[in-house]
Amino acid sequence: MIETTINAQTKTFLSEAELAKLISNKVFSSKYMVQIYNFFSDVPTQDIDLFITVYKISDRVLKDYYETYIKHIYPNSELEELVYYAE
């Protein structure tokens, strides 16, 4: 389901596993910029929570990635609540 949402506006395809690797390694790929922004702005927080559980991404890593690459362009208050206490 996440793949459908993140790839909706693009010609290139980013799988969930590839997205998980980018986030886990704290890499922002300009090739997949739209998909990354879509993930953080269009995917419901409950699906993001499930995604990080399935791919074993800590709340802290997600929070760091979001604050480094996303927040200044696409702030997401619901996501911020999800990872607020991450240390």
PDB file of N, CA and C in Angstrom:
ATOM      1  N   MET A   1       0.808  -1.200   0.000  1.00  0.00           N
ATOM      2  CA  MET A   1       0.000   0.000   0.000  1.00  0.00           C
ATOM      3  C   MET A   1       0.849   1.261   0.000  1.00  0.00           C
ATOM      4  N   ILE A   2       1.929   1.270   0.767  1.00  0.00           N
ATOM      5  CA  ILE A   2       2.801   2.443   0.812  1.00  0.00           C
ATOM      6  C   ILE A   2       3.409   2.689  -0.562  1.00  0.00           C
ATOM      7  N   GLU A   3       3.793   1.628  -1.265  1.00  0.00           N
ATOM      8  CA  GLU A   3       4.395   1.785  -2.590  1.00  0.00           C
ATOM      9  C   GLU A   3       3.461   2.516  -3.544  1.00  0.00           C
ATOM     10  N   THR A   4       2.183   2.232  -3.480  1.00  0.00           N
ATOM     11  CA  THR A   4       1.208   2.903  -4.338  1.00  0.00           C
ATOM     12  C   THR A   4       1.169   4.398  -4.040  1.00  0.00           C
ATOM     13  N   THR A   5       1.174   4.753  -2.773  1.00  0.00           N
ATOM     14  CA  THR A   5       1.103   6.156  -2.375  1.00  0.00           C
ATOM     15  C   THR A   5       2.364   6.914  -2.749  1.00  0.00           C
ATOM     16  N   ILE A   6       3.521   6.342  -2.441  1.00  0.00           N
ATOM     17  CA  ILE A   6       4.753   7.092  -2.683  1.00  0.00           C
ATOM     18  C   ILE A   6       5.108   7.195  -4.155  1.00  0.00           C
ATOM     19  N   ASN A   7       4.671   6.255  -4.958  1.00  0.00           N
ATOM     20  CA  ASN A   7       5.019   6.251  -6.378  1.00  0.00           C
ATOM     21  C   ASN A   7       3.939   6.843  -7.274  1.00  0.00           C
ATOM     22  N   ALA A   8       2.881   7.368  -6.716  1.00  0.00           N
ATOM     23  CA  ALA A   8       1.722   7.824  -7.491  1.00  0.00           C
ATOM     24  C   ALA A   8       2.056   8.904  -8.518  1.00  0.00           C
ATOM     25  N   GLN A   9       2.977   9.789  -8.207  1.00  0.00           N
ATOM     26  CA  GLN A   9       3.255  10.926  -9.087  1.00  0.00           C
ATOM     27  C   GLN A   9       4.548  10.776  -9.876  1.00  0.00           C
ATOM     28  N   THR A  10       5.107   9.583  -9.940  1.00  0.00           N
ATOM     29  CA  THR A  10       6.446   9.445 -10.497  1.00  0.00           C
ATOM     30  C   THR A  10       6.531   8.392 -11.595  1.00  0.00           C
ATOM     31  N   LYS A  11       7.580   8.506 -12.389  1.00  0.00           N
ATOM     32  CA  LYS A  11       7.871   7.494 -13.405  1.00  0.00           C
ATOM     33  C   LYS A  11       8.819   6.440 -12.848  1.00  0.00           C
ATOM     34  N   THR A  12       9.685   6.848 -11.933  1.00  0.00           N
ATOM     35  CA  THR A  12      10.603   5.899 -11.312  1.00  0.00           C
ATOM     36  C   THR A  12       9.889   5.214 -10.160  1.00  0.00           C
ATOM     37  N   PHE A  13      10.297   3.985  -9.873  1.00  0.00           N
ATOM     38  CA  PHE A  13       9.635   3.191  -8.841  1.00  0.00           C
ATOM     39  C   PHE A  13      10.574   2.988  -7.669  1.00  0.00           C
ATOM     40  N   LEU A  14      10.086   3.228  -6.465  1.00  0.00           N
ATOM     41  CA  LEU A  14      10.838   2.999  -5.240  1.00  0.00           C
ATOM     42  C   LEU A  14      10.077   1.981  -4.407  1.00  0.00           C
ATOM     43  N   SER A  15      10.721   0.862  -4.120  1.00  0.00           N
ATOM     44  CA  SER A  15      10.073  -0.161  -3.303  1.00  0.00           C
ATOM     45  C   SER A  15      10.134   0.222  -1.829  1.00  0.00           C
ATOM     46  N   GLU A  16       9.304  -0.413  -1.039  1.00  0.00           N
ATOM     47  CA  GLU A  16       9.334  -0.172   0.406  1.00  0.00           C
ATOM     48  C   GLU A  16      10.690  -0.547   0.989  1.00  0.00           C
ATOM     49  N   ALA A  17      11.251  -1.658   0.529  1.00  0.00           N
ATOM     50  CA  ALA A  17      12.547  -2.102   1.045  1.00  0.00           C
ATOM     51  C   ALA A  17      13.644  -1.088   0.729  1.00  0.00           C
ATOM     52  N   GLU A  18      13.616  -0.541  -0.474  1.00  0.00           N
ATOM     53  CA  GLU A  18      14.609   0.474  -0.847  1.00  0.00           C
ATOM     54  C   GLU A  18      14.422   1.743  -0.021  1.00  0.00           C
ATOM     55  N   LEU A  19      13.183   2.138   0.199  1.00  0.00           N
ATOM     56  CA  LEU A  19      12.911   3.303   1.035  1.00  0.00           C
ATOM     57  C   LEU A  19      13.416   3.072   2.453  1.00  0.00           C
ATOM     58  N   ALA A  20      13.182   1.883   2.976  1.00  0.00           N
ATOM     59  CA  ALA A  20      13.647   1.552   4.318  1.00  0.00           C
ATOM     60  C   ALA A  20      15.170   1.664   4.417  1.00  0.00           C
ATOM     61  N   LYS A  21      15.882   1.217   3.389  1.00  0.00           N
ATOM     62  CA  LYS A  21      17.344   1.325   3.375  1.00  0.00           C
ATOM     63  C   LYS A  21      17.790   2.777   3.376  1.00  0.00           C
ATOM     64  N   LEU A  22      17.128   3.602   2.576  1.00  0.00           N
ATOM     65  CA  LEU A  22      17.481   5.025   2.533  1.00  0.00           C
ATOM     66  C   LEU A  22      17.309   5.667   3.903  1.00  0.00           C
ATOM     67  N   ILE A  23      16.185   5.388   4.544  1.00  0.00           N
ATOM     68  CA  ILE A  23      15.920   5.978   5.857  1.00  0.00           C
ATOM     69  C   ILE A  23      16.891   5.419   6.892  1.00  0.00           C
ATOM     70  N   SER A  24      17.078   4.125   6.902  1.00  0.00           N
ATOM     71  CA  SER A  24      17.976   3.498   7.881  1.00  0.00           C
ATOM     72  C   SER A  24      19.405   4.010   7.770  1.00  0.00           C
ATOM     73  N   ASN A  25      19.840   4.242   6.533  1.00  0.00           N
ATOM     74  CA  ASN A  25      21.202   4.723   6.296  1.00  0.00           C
ATOM     75  C   ASN A  25      21.303   6.241   6.280  1.00  0.00           C
ATOM     76  N   LYS A  26      20.164   6.900   6.514  1.00  0.00           N
ATOM     77  CA  LYS A  26      20.083   8.366   6.537  1.00  0.00           C
ATOM     78  C   LYS A  26      20.608   8.987   5.245  1.00  0.00           C
ATOM     79  N   VAL A  27      20.168   8.407   4.135  1.00  0.00           N
ATOM     80  CA  VAL A  27      20.561   8.874   2.813  1.00  0.00           C
ATOM     81  C   VAL A  27      19.348   9.501   2.140  1.00  0.00           C
ATOM     82  N   PHE A  28      19.522  10.714   1.634  1.00  0.00           N
ATOM     83  CA  PHE A  28      18.468  11.356   0.861  1.00  0.00           C
ATOM     84  C   PHE A  28      18.856  11.287  -0.605  1.00  0.00           C
ATOM     85  N   SER A  29      18.073  10.585  -1.398  1.00  0.00           N
ATOM     86  CA  SER A  29      18.360  10.399  -2.817  1.00  0.00           C
ATOM     87  C   SER A  29      17.520  11.369  -3.648  1.00  0.00           C
ATOM     88  N   SER A  30      18.201  12.213  -4.415  1.00  0.00           N
ATOM     89  CA  SER A  30      17.460  13.145  -5.269  1.00  0.00           C
ATOM     90  C   SER A  30      16.671  12.392  -6.343  1.00  0.00           C
ATOM     91  N   LYS A  31      17.125  11.188  -6.705  1.00  0.00           N
ATOM     92  CA  LYS A  31      16.402  10.376  -7.684  1.00  0.00           C
ATOM     93  C   LYS A  31      15.006  10.008  -7.174  1.00  0.00           C
ATOM     94  N   TYR A  32      14.892   9.802  -5.862  1.00  0.00           N
ATOM     95  CA  TYR A  32      13.627   9.393  -5.261  1.00  0.00           C
ATOM     96  C   TYR A  32      13.038  10.481  -4.355  1.00  0.00           C
ATOM     97  N   MET A  33      13.400  11.703  -4.599  1.00  0.00           N
ATOM     98  CA  MET A  33      12.968  12.820  -3.773  1.00  0.00           C
ATOM     99  C   MET A  33      11.441  12.884  -3.633  1.00  0.00           C
ATOM    100  N   VAL A  34      10.729  12.758  -4.723  1.00  0.00           N
ATOM    101  CA  VAL A  34       9.264  12.851  -4.682  1.00  0.00           C
ATOM    102  C   VAL A  34       8.686  11.733  -3.825  1.00  0.00           C
ATOM    103  N   GLN A  35       9.188  10.515  -4.006  1.00  0.00           N
ATOM    104  CA  GLN A  35       8.682   9.396  -3.219  1.00  0.00           C
ATOM    105  C   GLN A  35       8.968   9.589  -1.728  1.00  0.00           C
ATOM    106  N   ILE A  36      10.137  10.085  -1.408  1.00  0.00           N
ATOM    107  CA  ILE A  36      10.490  10.318  -0.002  1.00  0.00           C
ATOM    108  C   ILE A  36       9.567  11.373   0.600  1.00  0.00           C
ATOM    109  N   TYR A  37       9.386  12.467  -0.102  1.00  0.00           N
ATOM    110  CA  TYR A  37       8.466  13.502   0.395  1.00  0.00           C
ATOM    111  C   TYR A  37       7.044  12.960   0.510  1.00  0.00           C
ATOM    112  N   ASN A  38       6.610  12.166  -0.467  1.00  0.00           N
ATOM    113  CA  ASN A  38       5.277  11.573  -0.399  1.00  0.00           C
ATOM    114  C   ASN A  38       5.126  10.683   0.840  1.00  0.00           C
ATOM    115  N   PHE A  39       6.164   9.919   1.136  1.00  0.00           N
ATOM    116  CA  PHE A  39       6.115   9.048   2.311  1.00  0.00           C
ATOM    117  C   PHE A  39       5.853   9.862   3.570  1.00  0.00           C
ATOM    118  N   PHE A  40       6.581  10.934   3.740  1.00  0.00           N
ATOM    119  CA  PHE A  40       6.466  11.723   4.961  1.00  0.00           C
ATOM    120  C   PHE A  40       5.268  12.666   4.983  1.00  0.00           C
ATOM    121  N   SER A  41       4.691  12.954   3.834  1.00  0.00           N
ATOM    122  CA  SER A  41       3.560  13.890   3.818  1.00  0.00           C
ATOM    123  C   SER A  41       2.214  13.252   3.496  1.00  0.00           C
ATOM    124  N   ASP A  42       2.204  12.136   2.757  1.00  0.00           N
ATOM    125  CA  ASP A  42       0.934  11.555   2.301  1.00  0.00           C
ATOM    126  C   ASP A  42       0.561  10.219   2.928  1.00  0.00           C
ATOM    127  N   VAL A  43       1.531   9.509   3.466  1.00  0.00           N
ATOM    128  CA  VAL A  43       1.246   8.207   4.066  1.00  0.00           C
ATOM    129  C   VAL A  43       0.713   8.428   5.486  1.00  0.00           C
ATOM    130  N   PRO A  44      -0.417   7.830   5.835  1.00  0.00           N
ATOM    131  CA  PRO A  44      -0.963   7.994   7.190  1.00  0.00           C
ATOM    132  C   PRO A  44       0.034   7.523   8.255  1.00  0.00           C
ATOM    133  N   THR A  45       0.024   8.204   9.393  1.00  0.00           N
ATOM    134  CA  THR A  45       1.008   7.897  10.441  1.00  0.00           C
ATOM    135  C   THR A  45       0.907   6.451  10.930  1.00  0.00           C
ATOM    136  N   GLN A  46      -0.286   5.882  10.963  1.00  0.00           N
ATOM    137  CA  GLN A  46      -0.390   4.493  11.414  1.00  0.00           C
ATOM    138  C   GLN A  46       0.319   3.560  10.429  1.00  0.00           C
ATOM    139  N   ASP A  47       0.319   3.908   9.142  1.00  0.00           N
ATOM    140  CA  ASP A  47       1.040   3.106   8.150  1.00  0.00           C
ATOM    141  C   ASP A  47       2.550   3.322   8.266  1.00  0.00           C
ATOM    142  N   ILE A  48       2.957   4.536   8.589  1.00  0.00           N
ATOM    143  CA  ILE A  48       4.377   4.802   8.825  1.00  0.00           C
ATOM    144  C   ILE A  48       4.846   4.017  10.037  1.00  0.00           C
ATOM    145  N   ASP A  49       4.045   3.992  11.079  1.00  0.00           N
ATOM    146  CA  ASP A  49       4.397   3.243  12.289  1.00  0.00           C
ATOM    147  C   ASP A  49       4.546   1.754  11.977  1.00  0.00           C
ATOM    148  N   LEU A  50       3.641   1.205  11.199  1.00  0.00           N
ATOM    149  CA  LEU A  50       3.735  -0.194  10.791  1.00  0.00           C
ATOM    150  C   LEU A  50       4.981  -0.418   9.926  1.00  0.00           C
ATOM    151  N   PHE A  51       5.236   0.490   9.002  1.00  0.00           N
ATOM    152  CA  PHE A  51       6.402   0.400   8.117  1.00  0.00           C
ATOM    153  C   PHE A  51       7.698   0.346   8.922  1.00  0.00           C
ATOM    154  N   ILE A  52       7.865   1.238   9.890  1.00  0.00           N
ATOM    155  CA  ILE A  52       9.123   1.231  10.651  1.00  0.00           C
ATOM    156  C   ILE A  52       9.232  -0.009  11.538  1.00  0.00           C
ATOM    157  N   THR A  53       8.110  -0.549  11.945  1.00  0.00           N
ATOM    158  CA  THR A  53       8.131  -1.801  12.717  1.00  0.00           C
ATOM    159  C   THR A  53       8.570  -2.965  11.831  1.00  0.00           C
ATOM    160  N   VAL A  54       7.969  -3.075  10.661  1.00  0.00           N
ATOM    161  CA  VAL A  54       8.285  -4.166   9.732  1.00  0.00           C
ATOM    162  C   VAL A  54       9.754  -4.107   9.313  1.00  0.00           C
ATOM    163  N   TYR A  55      10.256  -2.912   9.041  1.00  0.00           N
ATOM    164  CA  TYR A  55      11.622  -2.765   8.548  1.00  0.00           C
ATOM    165  C   TYR A  55      12.636  -2.463   9.658  1.00  0.00           C
ATOM    166  N   LYS A  56      12.185  -2.565  10.894  1.00  0.00           N
ATOM    167  CA  LYS A  56      13.055  -2.425  12.067  1.00  0.00           C
ATOM    168  C   LYS A  56      13.844  -1.109  12.057  1.00  0.00           C
ATOM    169  N   ILE A  57      13.115  -0.024  11.814  1.00  0.00           N
ATOM    170  CA  ILE A  57      13.687   1.317  11.857  1.00  0.00           C
ATOM    171  C   ILE A  57      13.255   1.933  13.183  1.00  0.00           C
ATOM    172  N   SER A  58      14.192   2.398  13.944  1.00  0.00           N
ATOM    173  CA  SER A  58      13.838   2.973  15.246  1.00  0.00           C
ATOM    174  C   SER A  58      13.143   4.323  15.072  1.00  0.00           C
ATOM    175  N   ASP A  59      12.361   4.676  16.080  1.00  0.00           N
ATOM    176  CA  ASP A  59      11.710   5.987  16.081  1.00  0.00           C
ATOM    177  C   ASP A  59      12.754   7.094  15.974  1.00  0.00           C
ATOM    178  N   ARG A  60      13.889   6.892  16.639  1.00  0.00           N
ATOM    179  CA  ARG A  60      14.954   7.901  16.639  1.00  0.00           C
ATOM    180  C   ARG A  60      15.507   8.120  15.234  1.00  0.00           C
ATOM    181  N   VAL A  61      15.744   7.041  14.510  1.00  0.00           N
ATOM    182  CA  VAL A  61      16.264   7.154  13.142  1.00  0.00           C
ATOM    183  C   VAL A  61      15.241   7.857  12.250  1.00  0.00           C
ATOM    184  N   LEU A  62      13.977   7.480  12.374  1.00  0.00           N
ATOM    185  CA  LEU A  62      12.923   8.132  11.590  1.00  0.00           C
ATOM    186  C   LEU A  62      12.858   9.616  11.924  1.00  0.00           C
ATOM    187  N   LYS A  63      12.911   9.936  13.201  1.00  0.00           N
ATOM    188  CA  LYS A  63      12.853  11.330  13.631  1.00  0.00           C
ATOM    189  C   LYS A  63      14.040  12.114  13.086  1.00  0.00           C
ATOM    190  N   ASP A  64      15.229  11.563  13.173  1.00  0.00           N
ATOM    191  CA  ASP A  64      16.418  12.241  12.657  1.00  0.00           C
ATOM    192  C   ASP A  64      16.310  12.490  11.155  1.00  0.00           C
ATOM    193  N   TYR A  65      15.858  11.481  10.428  1.00  0.00           N
ATOM    194  CA  TYR A  65      15.706  11.616   8.979  1.00  0.00           C
ATOM    195  C   TYR A  65      14.688  12.711   8.659  1.00  0.00           C
ATOM    196  N   TYR A  66      13.564  12.641   9.320  1.00  0.00           N
ATOM    197  CA  TYR A  66      12.507  13.633   9.113  1.00  0.00           C
ATOM    198  C   TYR A  66      13.007  15.041   9.412  1.00  0.00           C
ATOM    199  N   GLU A  67      13.663  15.218  10.534  1.00  0.00           N
ATOM    200  CA  GLU A  67      14.125  16.555  10.923  1.00  0.00           C
ATOM    201  C   GLU A  67      15.248  17.060  10.021  1.00  0.00           C
ATOM    202  N   THR A  68      16.066  16.170   9.514  1.00  0.00           N
ATOM    203  CA  THR A  68      17.178  16.570   8.654  1.00  0.00           C
ATOM    204  C   THR A  68      16.730  16.906   7.238  1.00  0.00           C
ATOM    205  N   TYR A  69      15.875  16.085   6.653  1.00  0.00           N
ATOM    206  CA  TYR A  69      15.561  16.210   5.229  1.00  0.00           C
ATOM    207  C   TYR A  69      14.146  16.676   4.885  1.00  0.00           C
ATOM    208  N   ILE A  70      13.214  16.522   5.781  1.00  0.00           N
ATOM    209  CA  ILE A  70      11.814  16.702   5.402  1.00  0.00           C
ATOM    210  C   ILE A  70      11.139  17.901   6.071  1.00  0.00           C
ATOM    211  N   LYS A  71      11.309  18.033   7.353  1.00  0.00           N
ATOM    212  CA  LYS A  71      10.531  18.972   8.166  1.00  0.00           C
ATOM    213  C   LYS A  71      10.523  20.400   7.622  1.00  0.00           C
ATOM    214  N   HIS A  72      11.647  20.874   7.132  1.00  0.00           N
ATOM    215  CA  HIS A  72      11.719  22.257   6.650  1.00  0.00           C
ATOM    216  C   HIS A  72      10.957  22.471   5.342  1.00  0.00           C
ATOM    217  N   ILE A  73      10.620  21.391   4.650  1.00  0.00           N
ATOM    218  CA  ILE A  73       9.883  21.504   3.388  1.00  0.00           C
ATOM    219  C   ILE A  73       8.438  21.035   3.535  1.00  0.00           C
ATOM    220  N   TYR A  74       8.243  19.880   4.171  1.00  0.00           N
ATOM    221  CA  TYR A  74       6.912  19.315   4.359  1.00  0.00           C
ATOM    222  C   TYR A  74       6.689  18.939   5.826  1.00  0.00           C
ATOM    223  N   PRO A  75       6.469  19.908   6.675  1.00  0.00           N
ATOM    224  CA  PRO A  75       6.222  19.566   8.085  1.00  0.00           C
ATOM    225  C   PRO A  75       4.962  18.718   8.237  1.00  0.00           C
ATOM    226  N   ASN A  76       5.028  17.778   9.178  1.00  0.00           N
ATOM    227  CA  ASN A  76       3.917  16.861   9.412  1.00  0.00           C
ATOM    228  C   ASN A  76       3.722  16.743  10.922  1.00  0.00           C
ATOM    229  N   SER A  77       2.772  17.473  11.448  1.00  0.00           N
ATOM    230  CA  SER A  77       2.562  17.519  12.902  1.00  0.00           C
ATOM    231  C   SER A  77       2.153  16.156  13.469  1.00  0.00           C
ATOM    232  N   GLU A  78       1.402  15.368  12.714  1.00  0.00           N
ATOM    233  CA  GLU A  78       1.013  14.035  13.196  1.00  0.00           C
ATOM    234  C   GLU A  78       2.238  13.128  13.332  1.00  0.00           C
ATOM    235  N   LEU A  79       3.127  13.199  12.374  1.00  0.00           N
ATOM    236  CA  LEU A  79       4.354  12.404  12.448  1.00  0.00           C
ATOM    237  C   LEU A  79       5.219  12.875  13.621  1.00  0.00           C
ATOM    238  N   GLU A  80       5.274  14.171  13.819  1.00  0.00           N
ATOM    239  CA  GLU A  80       6.056  14.710  14.935  1.00  0.00           C
ATOM    240  C   GLU A  80       5.528  14.193  16.269  1.00  0.00           C
ATOM    241  N   GLU A  81       4.223  14.066  16.395  1.00  0.00           N
ATOM    242  CA  GLU A  81       3.644  13.494  17.610  1.00  0.00           C
ATOM    243  C   GLU A  81       4.043  12.033  17.771  1.00  0.00           C
ATOM    244  N   LEU A  82       4.106  11.303  16.667  1.00  0.00           N
ATOM    245  CA  LEU A  82       4.473   9.884  16.690  1.00  0.00           C
ATOM    246  C   LEU A  82       5.894   9.684  17.221  1.00  0.00           C
ATOM    247  N   VAL A  83       6.803  10.541  16.817  1.00  0.00           N
ATOM    248  CA  VAL A  83       8.219  10.349  17.177  1.00  0.00           C
ATOM    249  C   VAL A  83       8.711  11.354  18.209  1.00  0.00           C
ATOM    250  N   TYR A  84       7.818  12.092  18.816  1.00  0.00           N
ATOM    251  CA  TYR A  84       8.186  13.166  19.747  1.00  0.00           C
ATOM    252  C   TYR A  84       9.129  12.689  20.848  1.00  0.00           C
ATOM    253  N   TYR A  85       8.859  11.556  21.427  1.00  0.00           N
ATOM    254  CA  TYR A  85       9.636  11.063  22.562  1.00  0.00           C
ATOM    255  C   TYR A  85      10.829  10.201  22.167  1.00  0.00           C
ATOM    256  N   ALA A  86      11.063  10.066  20.876  1.00  0.00           N
ATOM    257  CA  ALA A  86      12.171   9.229  20.420  1.00  0.00           C
ATOM    258  C   ALA A  86      13.496   9.813  20.873  1.00  0.00           C
ATOM    259  N   GLU A  87      14.342   8.936  21.405  1.00  0.00           N
ATOM    260  CA  GLU A  87      15.660   9.378  21.863  1.00  0.00           C
ATOM    261  C   GLU A  87      16.736   8.534  21.243  1.00  0.00           C
TER     262      GLU A  87
END
